[in-house]
Amino acid sequence: MGIYLPIAEMSVNIFVLLAMGAAVGFLSGLFGVGGGFLITPLLIFYNIPPAIAVATGANQVVASSFSGALAHFKRGTLDIKLGTVLLAGGIVGSTLGIYVFSLLRQMGQLDLFVSLLYVILLGTVGGMMFVESVNAIRNARRGVNPSLKRPGQHNWIHRLPLKMRFRASKLFVSIIPVLVLGAAIGFLASIMGVGGGFIMVPAMIYLLKVPTNVVIGTSLFQIVVVSAYTTIVHATTNQTVDIILAMALMVGGVAGAQYGAKAGQKLRGEQLRALLASLVLAVALRLAYDLFVRPPNLYSLSALGAL
Amino acid sequence: MRVRGPTLPAVTVLSLLLAVACARAQGPVPRADPEPPANAESIQIGLSTDRISITSDFSGADLTIFGALDNADPLINRQGRYDVIVVLEGPARPVMVRRKQRILGVWMNTQSEVFVNVPVSYSVATTRVPQDITDPINYRQLALGADNIYIEPLDKDLDTATIKEFETALRQLKKTTGLYSERIGGVQFLTQSLFRATLTLAPNVPVGTHKARAFLFRNGIFIKENSAQLVIVKAGFEQSVFRFAHEYSLFYGIFASVLAVFTGWLGRIIFRRD
C-alpha cells in the first residue's frame, strides 16, 4: 500500500516503513539503544533524501527515548541536574549543527558529510565494540574471569575548574566537560539525526565517571529534550521534518521495542554486544560502499528557491 | 476536476470545439510561414477546465487535449502532410546541476552550474517521428522539443564546453525521471480537422501553471501555434500538511515533537514492562 510523504514529496510503501520501524525498534529494545543511528541510514538506503532522513530521524528519536526516559524517571535512576547541564550544552551544539547543516545543504555537500560522519563514527564505535566483545567471549570460553579493571578514580577532567555537585550521581565535577560533551552530542543529533546515546553512555561512564545506574536514564532525558529541540529547529529552518514518515516509523518502533527487550533477556551481554557491533559495522560498510564506488550517474539536480 | 491517479487511466480535458467562436488571443508566433497562403490554416486547442487538482496518491496519468485545424486544405490533408506537435510545458524554475568527482577515493560533488529558467516538466506528443515532421533547424528556432528548449545558464562566463556538458546532463536526468517525455504518435487525427493529443503526466508532475501549446506544420513548414493555460494544484490532506510545514513551520515543529512524546508515552502505556 502506497503512502505519500508530503515533505519528501514521494510515494513509499507504508509496510516497508512500518517494518523498518519495527525492525529498528526491535533492535533498540534488544540492545538498549535509541536506534536513530540505524533509522537514518535505512531511510537513505530507501532513497529518502538525506536531509529529510536526518530531520525525521531526530523526530523519531524523541518518541523512542521518551518511552525509556519515563521508565527511568519513575525508578529514580535519572540525574535531572546533570541532565540539565548536559542539555544546556546540547542546545548550543544542536543550534550550531543546524547552521552547519543548512550551510552544507547549500553547498551540495550535505549527503557526503552525513555519510562520512556515519562511516567514521559507526566504523570506530562498531570496531571497538566488536574487538571488546570478541575478547570477552574468548575469555569466557577459556574460563578467565573478566578482570573488572576499575579505571583510575581521577583523571585530568577532574582537575578542571568550575566544579559543581551532582547529588544523584554522587559526583563533584567541573561543568566544562559536561557542557562540551552535551554540545558534541547535540551537534551530532542535528547533523546525523541520532540521539547520540551510543557515544554519550560510554563518555559519561569513562570520562565523567557517572555511576552506571543513572547513566542511561540521564542520557535519555538529555536526548529527549535535545532531539525535540532539533526537530523544531529543523522544521523551522529547513522544513525537512516529514511528520507522516516519522509517525509510520514511531508506530513500528514503539511496538518492535517491546519484543526486542524480551528477546534481549535471553541473550548474554557479550554476545549481544558482538551482534550489535556487527550490525553497526555492516551499516558503516554499506554507507562506505556508496562513497567509494563510482555512482551510476555523476550528475545530480537540485531545485533552487527564488534566485 | 479531481484526478485519482491509479483509478482513472486518462485525464480527459475536453475541448469546446466551437471552431470560430473560440479564436483566442494568441501568443507571439516565433516564425511565420515565409509566404502565407491566402486562406491560411490555423490551429485551435481548448481545455474544458483550466484547473486540475491531483490527489496525493497520484501516480501519473494521461492528459488528453482536443484540437482542430481551421481552413485545412483537403488535398494536403488527404495526403497526410499536416503534422501537429502538442507540448505541455511546466513552470520554469532555477535548477542547479552538480557533478561528482573522485577526490581521495571519495565521490563528491565538485563542479556545479545553475540554470535559471528550466521547465520542471515538458511532455511532447507528435503525429510522427519528429525527424519526419521538419528539420532540426526549425525545431531549434522554435525551441521545440526536450533537446531544444532554451535553458539559460546563470554564469555565462563558463566555457561553452562545460555549459554544454551540464546542459546535456540536465536534459538527460529530466528524461530519466520521466519529467521530460515524448510520445510519438500521441497526436491522432480523428477527422480531417479534429485531432486528439495524449500527453504523459509524470507522477511527480509539478504544481503550478502549465502551458499547453500546439504547433501546426504543413509539408515540414511551420504554420501556426496556439496555446492554452492549465493550472495543476495538489489537493488533499498531504497537501495541507505540506502547506502547514512551510507556512507555520514553528508550530509544525512543536507539533511534531509533541506528537512524538505522546507516541512514546502511549507506547509505554500499551506495552508496559514494569
XYZ file of C-alpha atoms in Angstrom:
581
model
C 0.000 0.000 0.000
C 1.468 3.288 -1.063
C 1.597 6.305 1.175
C 2.575 9.775 0.068
C 5.114 11.627 2.143
C 4.139 15.300 1.940
C 7.554 16.744 2.786
C 9.740 14.230 0.965
C 7.218 14.557 -1.900
C 7.374 10.922 -2.832
C 5.287 7.789 -2.584
C 6.583 4.931 -0.486
C 5.242 1.649 0.767
C 3.720 2.013 4.233
C 4.506 -1.600 5.127
C 8.170 -1.109 4.357
C 8.204 1.878 6.725
C 6.343 0.007 9.462
C 8.656 -2.975 9.074
C 11.675 -0.693 9.133
C 10.400 0.984 12.305
C 9.586 -2.373 13.894
C 12.980 -3.879 12.993
C 14.872 -0.898 14.379
C 12.553 -0.794 17.383
C 13.236 -4.482 17.994
C 16.986 -3.904 17.818
C 16.779 -0.846 20.028
C 14.830 -2.827 22.608
C 17.269 -5.723 22.263
C 20.412 -3.662 22.694
C 19.047 -0.789 24.716
C 19.969 1.835 22.151
C 17.897 4.629 20.645
C 18.031 3.372 17.097
C 18.494 6.759 15.438
C 21.822 5.638 14.001
C 20.021 2.796 12.212
C 16.869 4.645 11.124
C 18.627 7.455 9.259
C 20.904 5.210 7.108
C 17.987 2.851 6.424
C 15.892 5.772 5.194
C 18.781 6.903 2.996
C 19.074 3.375 1.546
C 15.338 3.589 0.860
C 16.001 6.683 -1.283
C 14.578 9.222 1.150
C 16.640 12.414 0.666
C 19.313 12.551 3.408
C 18.173 15.995 4.595
C 14.699 14.609 5.319
C 16.027 11.322 6.712
C 18.141 13.216 9.252
C 15.449 15.638 10.447
C 12.767 12.953 10.574
C 15.187 10.617 12.359
C 15.551 13.234 15.087
C 11.780 13.353 15.433
C 11.556 9.573 15.723
C 14.278 9.558 18.387
C 12.046 11.774 20.580
C 9.400 9.044 20.746
C 11.728 6.122 21.369
C 13.803 7.885 24.023
C 10.814 9.431 25.799
C 9.439 5.929 26.445
C 12.727 4.934 28.024
C 13.282 8.165 29.929
C 9.855 7.855 31.535
C 10.708 4.419 32.901
C 13.960 5.720 34.390
C 12.219 8.763 35.834
C 9.758 6.543 37.706
C 12.586 4.345 39.007
C 14.522 7.438 40.051
C 17.586 6.440 38.024
C 17.844 9.859 36.440
C 20.026 12.801 37.467
C 17.926 15.827 36.449
C 20.641 18.330 37.404
C 23.366 16.596 35.399
C 20.910 16.097 32.552
C 20.026 19.794 32.551
C 23.662 20.879 32.315
C 24.193 18.341 29.513
C 21.217 19.606 27.592
C 22.262 23.234 28.011
C 25.380 22.228 26.082
C 23.225 20.142 23.784
C 21.041 23.082 22.755
C 24.139 25.104 21.804
C 25.635 22.169 19.892
C 22.378 21.449 18.102
C 21.938 25.092 17.054
C 25.457 25.099 15.661
C 24.756 21.768 13.962
C 21.627 23.095 12.243
C 23.603 26.071 10.973
C 26.317 23.783 9.553
C 23.576 21.535 8.143
C 21.954 24.419 6.204
C 25.344 25.600 5.005
C 26.357 22.140 3.749
C 22.993 21.741 2.089
C 23.508 24.958 0.142
C 26.978 23.835 -0.869
C 25.639 20.473 -2.056
C 27.911 18.584 0.336
C 25.330 17.550 2.922
C 24.854 13.983 1.641
C 28.588 13.427 1.552
C 29.166 14.897 5.003
C 26.348 12.887 6.594
C 27.633 9.663 5.030
C 31.221 10.396 6.027
C 30.245 11.137 9.633
C 28.259 7.910 9.777
C 31.070 5.851 8.286
C 33.664 7.318 10.661
C 31.566 7.186 13.845
C 29.850 3.873 13.240
C 33.092 2.352 11.979
C 35.017 3.440 15.075
C 32.362 2.620 17.658
C 31.419 -0.637 15.930
C 35.039 -1.703 15.536
C 35.912 -1.027 19.169
C 32.795 -2.787 20.407
C 33.465 -5.755 18.187
C 37.031 -6.229 19.387
C 35.991 -5.806 23.009
C 33.074 -8.239 22.811
C 35.003 -10.894 20.869
C 37.720 -10.761 23.520
C 35.106 -11.078 26.239
C 33.546 -14.105 24.506
C 37.008 -15.730 24.148
C 37.842 -15.071 27.783
C 34.527 -16.528 28.861
C 35.237 -19.682 26.805
C 38.695 -20.050 28.301
C 37.137 -19.659 31.697
C 39.036 -16.500 32.539
C 37.163 -14.272 34.910
C 36.653 -10.912 33.344
C 39.023 -8.679 35.265
C 36.994 -5.742 36.408
C 39.541 -3.056 35.741
C 38.455 -0.036 37.625
C 39.701 2.966 35.773
C 41.624 5.455 37.926
C 39.346 7.392 40.186
C 40.567 10.745 38.942
C 41.847 11.935 35.604
C 42.641 15.302 34.089
C 38.952 16.052 33.645
C 38.520 16.168 37.377
C 41.151 18.885 37.725
C 39.219 21.434 35.624
C 37.708 24.492 37.353
C 34.011 25.468 37.751
C 33.103 22.437 39.759
C 29.509 21.573 40.532
C 27.983 18.962 42.790
C 25.556 16.445 41.314
C 23.937 14.667 44.240
C 22.017 11.946 42.378
C 25.238 10.889 40.638
C 27.380 11.371 43.765
C 29.664 13.468 41.619
C 31.678 16.643 42.128
C 32.938 17.613 38.725
C 33.737 20.632 36.556
C 30.829 21.631 34.311
C 33.158 22.326 31.338
C 33.479 18.686 30.167
C 29.752 18.170 30.824
C 28.833 21.129 28.622
C 31.320 20.109 25.918
C 30.010 16.553 25.880
C 26.431 17.817 25.671
C 27.334 20.176 22.842
C 29.138 17.449 20.873
C 26.123 15.149 21.152
C 23.761 17.981 20.212
C 25.869 18.717 17.141
C 25.723 15.078 16.046
C 21.997 14.940 16.790
C 21.224 17.736 14.362
C 23.581 16.613 11.583
C 23.097 12.850 11.814
C 19.564 12.576 13.177
C 20.726 10.386 16.038
C 20.103 10.601 19.742
C 23.781 10.019 20.377
C 23.353 7.515 23.186
C 25.990 5.251 21.681
C 28.598 7.953 22.327
C 27.009 9.602 25.345
C 26.809 6.462 27.504
C 30.495 5.410 27.227
C 31.625 9.035 27.562
C 29.653 9.512 30.759
C 30.940 6.270 32.241
C 34.599 6.564 31.295
C 35.178 10.330 31.180
C 32.832 11.757 33.793
C 32.728 8.624 35.973
C 28.956 8.828 36.346
C 27.603 5.759 38.190
C 26.245 3.234 35.673
C 22.764 3.100 37.196
C 21.969 6.752 36.395
C 23.846 6.926 33.065
C 21.146 5.592 30.743
C 18.272 7.494 32.356
C 20.194 10.771 32.330
C 21.390 10.344 28.767
C 17.837 9.518 27.631
C 16.493 12.603 29.403
C 19.037 14.771 27.619
C 18.323 13.058 24.286
C 14.557 13.645 24.519
C 14.951 17.375 25.031
C 17.761 17.888 22.507
C 16.006 15.794 19.828
C 12.747 17.670 20.360
C 14.631 20.946 20.065
C 16.457 19.665 16.955
C 13.148 18.627 15.389
C 11.660 22.073 15.957
C 14.695 23.900 14.585
C 14.955 21.590 11.544
C 11.259 22.203 10.905
C 11.661 25.983 11.054
C 14.953 26.426 9.176
C 14.960 23.591 6.649
C 11.323 22.357 6.543
C 12.658 18.824 6.357
C 10.652 17.072 9.090
C 8.191 14.666 7.490
C 5.540 14.022 10.100
C 3.866 11.189 8.164
C 7.179 9.393 7.744
C 8.012 9.941 11.423
C 4.615 8.600 12.544
C 4.969 5.412 10.487
C 8.422 4.795 11.961
C 7.323 5.587 15.517
C 4.347 3.227 15.436
C 6.521 0.387 14.168
C 9.327 1.317 16.526
C 7.306 1.528 19.727
C 5.801 -1.915 19.098
C 9.060 -3.514 17.998
C 10.971 -2.226 21.019
C 8.857 -4.266 23.442
C 9.596 -7.568 21.727
C 13.243 -6.666 21.379
C 13.521 -6.090 25.105
C 12.035 -9.518 25.802
C 14.377 -11.210 23.338
C 17.328 -9.346 24.885
C 16.825 -11.061 28.221
C 17.623 -14.442 26.654
C 20.998 -13.439 25.229
C 24.236 -12.873 27.120
C 25.791 -9.439 27.400
C 28.923 -10.011 25.322
C 27.015 -11.908 22.637
C 24.568 -9.013 22.429
C 27.425 -6.551 22.113
C 29.112 -8.625 19.391
C 25.827 -8.749 17.473
C 25.248 -5.016 17.811
C 28.846 -4.336 16.771
C 28.448 -6.462 13.615
C 25.260 -4.619 12.776
C 26.858 -1.210 13.273
C 29.841 -2.252 11.133
C 27.539 -3.558 8.404
C 25.721 -0.209 8.211
C 29.056 1.634 8.106
C 30.348 -0.608 5.299
C 27.171 -0.195 3.279
C 27.453 3.608 3.534
C 31.164 3.485 2.721
C 30.415 1.411 -0.381
C 28.297 4.240 -1.794
C 31.057 6.731 -1.080
C 33.859 4.820 -2.745
C 32.162 3.103 -5.657
C 31.589 5.088 -8.811
C 27.950 6.277 -8.746
C 25.779 5.246 -11.714
C 25.143 8.883 -12.516
C 27.749 11.519 -11.819
C 25.283 14.356 -12.217
C 22.517 15.374 -9.874
C 19.870 18.073 -9.947
C 18.625 20.181 -7.115
C 15.836 22.683 -7.309
C 16.695 26.125 -6.088
C 14.403 28.595 -4.428
C 13.881 32.007 -5.901
C 17.154 33.450 -7.119
C -11.895 18.340 -11.504
C -10.227 15.680 -9.416
C -7.890 13.128 -10.734
C -7.192 9.981 -8.824
C -4.100 8.558 -10.368
C -4.360 4.769 -10.450
C -8.101 4.536 -10.690
C -8.548 6.828 -13.658
C -6.303 5.997 -16.586
C -6.803 9.174 -18.508
C -7.428 12.745 -17.614
C -9.727 13.945 -20.291
C -9.639 17.604 -20.798
C -12.379 18.109 -23.314
C -12.213 20.930 -25.644
C -15.090 23.030 -26.686
C -14.674 22.977 -30.350
C -16.546 25.999 -31.401
C -14.345 26.394 -34.372
C -14.657 30.103 -34.978
C -16.046 31.297 -31.703
C -13.091 30.246 -29.638
C -10.493 32.170 -31.540
C -8.316 33.140 -28.659
C -5.674 35.754 -28.268
C -2.551 34.084 -29.482
C 0.943 34.416 -28.200
C 3.677 35.746 -30.460
C 4.404 33.339 -33.264
C 8.130 32.639 -33.357
C 8.432 32.211 -37.041
C 5.717 32.638 -39.605
C 5.496 30.935 -42.910
C 7.512 32.954 -45.399
C 4.669 33.004 -47.893
C 1.381 32.661 -46.107
C -1.307 31.467 -48.489
C -4.477 33.478 -48.870
C -6.588 31.237 -46.711
C -4.026 30.469 -44.024
C -4.601 27.431 -41.874
C -4.756 27.861 -38.172
C -4.831 25.529 -35.191
C -7.039 25.625 -32.126
C -6.829 23.797 -28.867
C -9.186 24.075 -25.993
C -9.342 22.791 -22.481
C -12.606 22.067 -20.729
C -11.039 23.092 -17.462
C -8.146 25.354 -16.664
C -7.518 23.714 -13.332
C -6.657 20.131 -12.439
C -6.248 19.005 -8.863
C -4.300 15.881 -8.254
C -4.516 13.963 -5.023
C -1.500 12.735 -3.157
C -1.827 9.155 -4.401
C -1.454 10.414 -7.961
C 0.818 8.050 -9.830
C 0.857 9.641 -13.233
C -1.859 9.844 -15.847
C -2.533 10.663 -19.455
C -3.755 14.101 -20.332
C -5.890 14.348 -23.440
C -6.209 17.614 -25.295
C -8.523 18.028 -28.263
C -7.905 20.465 -31.045
C -8.867 21.365 -34.568
C -7.399 22.736 -37.774
C -9.128 25.657 -39.464
C -9.052 26.210 -43.183
C -7.211 22.958 -43.789
C -6.512 22.202 -47.427
C -8.414 18.958 -48.121
C -5.829 17.774 -50.634
C -2.884 18.145 -48.282
C -4.987 16.699 -45.534
C -5.744 13.569 -47.578
C -2.058 13.137 -48.291
C -1.473 13.293 -44.546
C 1.001 16.107 -44.817
C -0.305 18.141 -41.906
C 1.601 17.477 -38.730
C 0.779 18.588 -35.206
C 3.025 18.713 -32.183
C 1.440 19.376 -28.796
C 3.552 20.324 -25.822
C 2.701 20.703 -22.150
C 5.355 22.800 -20.511
C 5.584 23.062 -16.745
C 6.527 26.178 -14.795
C 10.141 27.309 -15.121
C 12.382 27.144 -12.067
C 16.068 27.600 -11.399
C 17.955 24.323 -11.162
C 21.451 23.513 -10.015
C 23.302 20.703 -11.754
C 26.158 19.155 -9.811
C 28.869 16.800 -10.942
C 30.608 14.264 -8.774
C 34.314 13.713 -8.965
C 36.612 11.309 -7.204
C 38.688 13.046 -4.559
C 40.891 10.918 -2.284
C 38.848 7.913 -3.314
C 35.555 9.506 -2.306
C 32.941 10.558 -4.828
C 31.888 14.090 -4.019
C 30.085 16.956 -5.698
C 32.637 19.365 -7.055
C 31.542 21.420 -10.048
C 28.110 22.923 -10.370
C 26.206 25.158 -12.717
C 22.904 26.948 -12.218
C 20.354 27.238 -14.994
C 17.776 29.923 -14.402
C 14.683 29.010 -16.397
C 14.343 25.263 -16.626
C 10.786 23.995 -17.187
C 10.163 21.500 -14.397
C 8.288 19.243 -16.782
C 7.992 19.050 -20.542
C 5.915 16.498 -22.335
C 5.500 16.272 -26.072
C 3.079 14.438 -28.332
C 3.627 14.284 -32.072
C 1.856 12.874 -35.108
C 5.002 11.207 -36.387
C 8.666 10.705 -35.590
C 9.991 14.256 -35.061
C 12.704 13.852 -37.746
C 9.982 13.197 -40.324
C 7.981 16.307 -39.471
C 10.530 19.026 -40.026
C 14.256 19.846 -39.996
C 16.322 20.082 -36.817
C 16.896 23.764 -37.650
C 13.201 24.504 -37.386
C 12.978 22.730 -34.047
C 15.865 24.776 -32.775
C 14.326 28.037 -33.980
C 11.007 27.194 -32.376
C 12.812 25.924 -29.243
C 10.602 22.871 -29.616
C 11.410 19.516 -28.070
C 13.200 18.459 -24.898
C 16.579 18.849 -26.585
C 15.813 22.271 -27.988
C 14.152 24.229 -25.214
C 16.364 27.146 -24.346
C 17.986 26.771 -20.960
C 19.844 29.802 -19.747
C 22.940 29.375 -17.588
C 23.347 31.786 -14.676
C 27.098 32.002 -15.018
C 27.664 32.739 -18.670
C 31.414 33.197 -18.270
C 31.997 29.478 -18.045
C 33.449 27.908 -21.173
C 30.836 26.664 -23.609
C 32.001 23.043 -23.439
C 31.315 22.891 -19.694
C 27.938 24.599 -20.029
C 27.035 22.211 -22.832
C 28.067 19.230 -20.720
C 25.927 20.285 -17.752
C 23.045 21.158 -20.039
C 23.114 17.711 -21.631
C 23.256 16.092 -18.207
C 20.272 18.182 -17.102
C 18.120 17.163 -20.082
C 19.195 13.554 -19.665
C 18.292 13.492 -15.961
C 14.927 15.099 -16.675
C 14.233 12.398 -19.241
C 15.228 9.555 -16.911
C 12.969 10.863 -14.153
C 10.082 10.972 -16.635
C 9.543 14.701 -16.297
C 10.579 15.235 -19.902
C 8.701 12.811 -22.094
C 7.948 12.329 -25.742
C 5.079 10.391 -27.264
C 5.464 9.672 -30.946
C 2.031 9.108 -32.428
C 0.480 10.774 -29.402
C -1.392 13.130 -31.716
C -4.034 11.428 -33.829
C -6.400 12.929 -36.361
C -9.948 11.842 -35.601
C -11.445 13.531 -38.636
C -9.836 15.694 -41.278
C -9.779 18.670 -38.969
C -10.202 17.270 -35.464
C -7.251 15.845 -33.563
C -6.592 14.378 -30.180
C -3.278 14.698 -28.343
C -2.371 12.382 -25.499
C 0.368 13.652 -23.209
C 2.041 11.965 -20.289
C 1.713 13.494 -16.842
C 4.551 12.157 -14.697
C 3.740 11.050 -11.126
C 5.896 13.902 -9.862
C 4.314 16.492 -12.160
C 4.951 19.898 -10.611
C 2.177 22.109 -9.368
C 1.777 25.495 -10.964
C 0.788 26.993 -14.270
C 1.424 24.753 -17.231
C 1.273 25.924 -20.795
C -0.215 23.726 -23.468
C 0.999 24.660 -26.943
C 0.081 23.204 -30.284
C 2.282 23.625 -33.373
C 0.983 23.065 -36.873
C 3.282 22.019 -39.734
C 2.422 21.643 -43.379
C 4.906 19.787 -45.548
C 7.543 20.351 -42.918
C 6.918 24.097 -42.745
C 5.792 25.682 -39.513
C 2.442 27.415 -39.967
C 0.840 28.373 -36.715
C 0.944 27.997 -32.979
C -1.760 28.198 -30.364
C -1.615 27.903 -26.628
C -3.764 27.490 -23.559
C -3.020 27.537 -19.865
C -3.612 24.848 -17.330
C -3.104 25.116 -13.599
C -2.205 21.965 -11.713
C -2.803 22.034 -7.987
C -2.374 19.402 -5.341
C -5.274 18.691 -3.058
C -5.923 16.579 -0.036
C -4.605 16.000 3.457
C -0.943 15.653 2.496
C -1.001 18.977 0.720
C -2.383 20.641 3.833
C 0.476 19.095 5.802
C 2.957 20.464 3.281
C 1.458 23.943 3.478
C 1.349 23.846 7.266
C 5.014 22.754 7.389
C 6.052 25.669 5.204
C 3.775 28.437 6.427
C 3.684 27.693 10.143
C 6.962 25.854 10.432
C 7.491 26.637 14.124
C 4.100 25.236 15.121
C 4.675 22.297 12.813
C 7.968 21.506 14.557
C 6.423 21.827 18.017
C 3.502 19.671 16.932
C 5.849 17.011 15.527
C 7.779 16.902 18.813
C 4.647 16.778 20.973
C 3.244 14.021 18.788
C 6.468 12.052 19.227
C 6.387 12.498 23.017
C 2.755 11.409 23.037
C 3.529 8.330 20.917
C 6.379 7.399 23.229
C 4.128 7.781 26.276
C 1.314 5.820 24.627
C 3.746 3.066 23.671
C 4.749 2.727 27.298
C 1.138 2.559 28.454
C 0.239 -0.107 25.888
C 3.331 -2.258 26.300
C 4.028 -1.710 29.969
C 7.040 -3.700 31.075
C 7.450 -2.662 34.677
